[in-house]
Coordinates of C-alpha atoms in Angstrom, one line a residue:
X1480 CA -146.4 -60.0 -20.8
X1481 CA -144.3 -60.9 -24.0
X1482 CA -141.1 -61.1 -25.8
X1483 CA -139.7 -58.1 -27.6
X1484 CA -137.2 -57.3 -29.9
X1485 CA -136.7 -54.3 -28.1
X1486 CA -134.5 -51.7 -30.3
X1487 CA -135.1 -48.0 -28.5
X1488 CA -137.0 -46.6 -25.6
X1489 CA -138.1 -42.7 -25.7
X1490 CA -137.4 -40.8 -22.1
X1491 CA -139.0 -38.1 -20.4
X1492 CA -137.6 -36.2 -17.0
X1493 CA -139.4 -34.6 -14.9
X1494 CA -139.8 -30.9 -15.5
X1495 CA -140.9 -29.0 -12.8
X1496 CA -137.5 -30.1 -10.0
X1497 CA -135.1 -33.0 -10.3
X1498 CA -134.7 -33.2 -13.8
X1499 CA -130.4 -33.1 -13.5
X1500 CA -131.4 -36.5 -11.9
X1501 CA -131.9 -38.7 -15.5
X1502 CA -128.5 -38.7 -16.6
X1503 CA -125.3 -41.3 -16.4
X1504 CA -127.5 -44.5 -16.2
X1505 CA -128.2 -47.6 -18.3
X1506 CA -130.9 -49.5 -19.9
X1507 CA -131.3 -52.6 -19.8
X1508 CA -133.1 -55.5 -21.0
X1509 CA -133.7 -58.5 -19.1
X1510 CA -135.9 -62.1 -19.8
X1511 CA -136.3 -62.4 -15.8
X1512 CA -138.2 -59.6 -13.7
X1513 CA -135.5 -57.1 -12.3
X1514 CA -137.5 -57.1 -8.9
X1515 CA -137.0 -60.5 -8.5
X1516 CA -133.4 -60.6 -10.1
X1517 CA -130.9 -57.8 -10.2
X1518 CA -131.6 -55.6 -13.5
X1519 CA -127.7 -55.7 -13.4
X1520 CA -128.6 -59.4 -14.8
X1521 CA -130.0 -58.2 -17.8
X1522 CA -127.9 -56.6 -21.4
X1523 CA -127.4 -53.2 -22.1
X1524 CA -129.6 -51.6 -24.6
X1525 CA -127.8 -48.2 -24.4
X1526 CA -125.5 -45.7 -21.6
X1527 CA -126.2 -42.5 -21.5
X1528 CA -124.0 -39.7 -20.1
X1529 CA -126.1 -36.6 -20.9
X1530 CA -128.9 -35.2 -19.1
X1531 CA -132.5 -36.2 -20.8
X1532 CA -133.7 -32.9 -22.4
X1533 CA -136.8 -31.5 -21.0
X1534 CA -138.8 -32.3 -24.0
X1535 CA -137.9 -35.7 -24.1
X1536 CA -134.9 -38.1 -25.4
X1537 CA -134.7 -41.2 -28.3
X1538 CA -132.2 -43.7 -27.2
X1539 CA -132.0 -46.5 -29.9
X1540 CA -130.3 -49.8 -28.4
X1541 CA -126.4 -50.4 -29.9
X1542 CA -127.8 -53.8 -30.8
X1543 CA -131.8 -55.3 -30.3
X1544 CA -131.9 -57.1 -27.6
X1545 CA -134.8 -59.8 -26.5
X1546 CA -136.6 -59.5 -23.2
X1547 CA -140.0 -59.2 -21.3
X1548 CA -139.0 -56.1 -18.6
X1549 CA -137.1 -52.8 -19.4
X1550 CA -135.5 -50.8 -16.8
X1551 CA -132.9 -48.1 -16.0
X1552 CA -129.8 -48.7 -14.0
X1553 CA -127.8 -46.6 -12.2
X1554 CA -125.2 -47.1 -9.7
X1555 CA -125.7 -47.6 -6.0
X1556 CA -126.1 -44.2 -3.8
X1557 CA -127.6 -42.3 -6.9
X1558 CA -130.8 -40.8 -7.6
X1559 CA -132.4 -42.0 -10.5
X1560 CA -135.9 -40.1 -11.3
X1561 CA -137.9 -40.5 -14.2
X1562 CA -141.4 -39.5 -15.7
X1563 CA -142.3 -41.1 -18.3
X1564 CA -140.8 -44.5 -20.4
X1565 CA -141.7 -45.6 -23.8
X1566 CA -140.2 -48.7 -24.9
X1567 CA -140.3 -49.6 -28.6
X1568 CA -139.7 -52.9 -29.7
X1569 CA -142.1 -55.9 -32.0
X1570 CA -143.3 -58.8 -30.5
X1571 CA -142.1 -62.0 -30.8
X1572 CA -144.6 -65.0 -31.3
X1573 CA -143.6 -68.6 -31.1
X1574 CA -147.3 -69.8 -31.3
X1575 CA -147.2 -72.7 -34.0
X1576 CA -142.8 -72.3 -34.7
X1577 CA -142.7 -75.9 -32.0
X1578 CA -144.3 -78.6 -31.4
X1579 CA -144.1 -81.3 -28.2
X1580 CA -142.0 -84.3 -29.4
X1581 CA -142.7 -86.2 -26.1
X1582 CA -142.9 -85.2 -22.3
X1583 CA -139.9 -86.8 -19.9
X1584 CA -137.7 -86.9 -22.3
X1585 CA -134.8 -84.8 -23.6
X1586 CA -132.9 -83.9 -27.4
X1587 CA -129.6 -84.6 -27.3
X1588 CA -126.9 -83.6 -29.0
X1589 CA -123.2 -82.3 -29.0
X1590 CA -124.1 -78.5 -29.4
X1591 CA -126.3 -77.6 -26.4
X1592 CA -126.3 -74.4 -24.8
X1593 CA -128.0 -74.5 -21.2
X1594 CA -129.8 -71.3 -20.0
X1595 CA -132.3 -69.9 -17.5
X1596 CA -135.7 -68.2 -19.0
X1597 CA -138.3 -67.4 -17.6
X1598 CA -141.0 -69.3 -19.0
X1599 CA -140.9 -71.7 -21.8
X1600 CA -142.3 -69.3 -24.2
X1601 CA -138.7 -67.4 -23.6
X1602 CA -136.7 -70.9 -24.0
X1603 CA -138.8 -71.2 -27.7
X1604 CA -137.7 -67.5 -28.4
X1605 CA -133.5 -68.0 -27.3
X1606 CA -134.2 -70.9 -29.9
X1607 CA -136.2 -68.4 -32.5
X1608 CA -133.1 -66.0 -32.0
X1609 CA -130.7 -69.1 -32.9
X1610 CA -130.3 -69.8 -36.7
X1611 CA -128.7 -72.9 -35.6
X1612 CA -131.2 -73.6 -32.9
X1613 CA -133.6 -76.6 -34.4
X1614 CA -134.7 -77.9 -30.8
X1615 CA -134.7 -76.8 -27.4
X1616 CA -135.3 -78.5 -24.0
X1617 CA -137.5 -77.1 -20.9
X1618 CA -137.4 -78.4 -17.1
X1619 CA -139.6 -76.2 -14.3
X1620 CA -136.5 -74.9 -12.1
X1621 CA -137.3 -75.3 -8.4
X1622 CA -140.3 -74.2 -6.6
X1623 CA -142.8 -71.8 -8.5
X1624 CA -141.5 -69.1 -6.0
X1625 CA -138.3 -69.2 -7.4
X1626 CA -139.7 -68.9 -11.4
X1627 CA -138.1 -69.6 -14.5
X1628 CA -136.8 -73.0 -16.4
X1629 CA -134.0 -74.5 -17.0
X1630 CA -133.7 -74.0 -21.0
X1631 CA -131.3 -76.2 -23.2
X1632 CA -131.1 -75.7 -26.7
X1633 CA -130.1 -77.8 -29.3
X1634 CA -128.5 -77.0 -32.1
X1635 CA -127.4 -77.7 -35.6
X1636 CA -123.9 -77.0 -37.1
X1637 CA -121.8 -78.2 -40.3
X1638 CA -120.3 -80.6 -37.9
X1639 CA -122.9 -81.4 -35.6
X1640 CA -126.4 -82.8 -37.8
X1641 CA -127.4 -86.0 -35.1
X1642 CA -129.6 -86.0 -32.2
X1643 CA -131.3 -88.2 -29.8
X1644 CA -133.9 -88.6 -27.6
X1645 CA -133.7 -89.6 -24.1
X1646 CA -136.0 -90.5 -21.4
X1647 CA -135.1 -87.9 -18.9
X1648 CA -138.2 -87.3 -16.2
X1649 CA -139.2 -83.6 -15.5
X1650 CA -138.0 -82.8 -19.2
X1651 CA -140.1 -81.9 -22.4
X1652 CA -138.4 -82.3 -26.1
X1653 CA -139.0 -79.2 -28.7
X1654 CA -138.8 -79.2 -32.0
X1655 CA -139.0 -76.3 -34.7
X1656 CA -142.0 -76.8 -37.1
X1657 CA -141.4 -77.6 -40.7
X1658 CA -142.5 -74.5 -42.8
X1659 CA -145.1 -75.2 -45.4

């Protein structure tokens, strides 16, 4: 019910028919729930051509990659069957990293980067993931059916050291805690 730094996942086909099926698909890594969106949505952790070996098969991820769901992709009009997924990864927590600066109102600044997440737990992790990231914005996208926020997060650069706050209703201001 987290977010992971997910870096490998550990396959297993089935053994006793279908096992030629596990082979030329993806996995991928998404912040939204690939039942709701497309997994196609979500990054690559790894392709894999071959066919998982009976005993079992480590994939490691070409880069770690941060998400809540894990799945395999193949392409349309393809069986895809599996046994057994592990998924290894650390959990990322963003208790006590922000704190509120004031509800209705949004940071400003000249290096924003707007995004959807699905929670605002996942907005304070894109910002985690940032080194510039100092701040970040969260609005409730839509109706709760529809899930997710609308994520903005504000950022620090050589040239870009100002922000401002701006009454801005439906909006909540984040800012990184002070270490120490």
């Amino acid at each position: 019910m987290g977010f992971y730094n997910i870096t490998s996942v550990h396959l297993f086909t089935r053994t006793e028919a279908c096992s030629d099926r596990l082979q030329n698909f993806e996995v991928r890594v998404s912040g939204t729930d690939p039942t709701t969106f497309p997994s196609v949505k979500g990054q690559q952790c790894v392709y894999y051509r071959s066919q998982v070996s009976l005993t079992g098969t480590s994939l490691n991820c070409t880069r770690p990659i941060i998400g809540r769901f894990v799945s395999l992709y193949k392409l349309a009009n393809d069986f895809l069957t599996i046994w057994e997924m592990f998924v290894i990864g650390t959990k990322l927590d963003t208790s006590g990293k922000y704190e509120l600066v004031q509800d209705n109102s949004r940071l400003n600044s000249s290096a924003v980067t707007s995004l959807t997440t699905a929670s605002r737990v996942g907005c304070g992790v894109k910002c985690l993931g940032d080194v510039t990231c100092v701040a970040f914005n969260v609005m409730a996208s839509g109706t709760r059916s529809q899930r997710g926020v609308t994520c903005e997060l504000v950022c620090v650069t050589e040239w870009v050291t100002n922000m401002t706050l701006s009454a801005q209703t439906g909006w909540r201001a984040y800012k990184r805690r002070l270490e120490g």
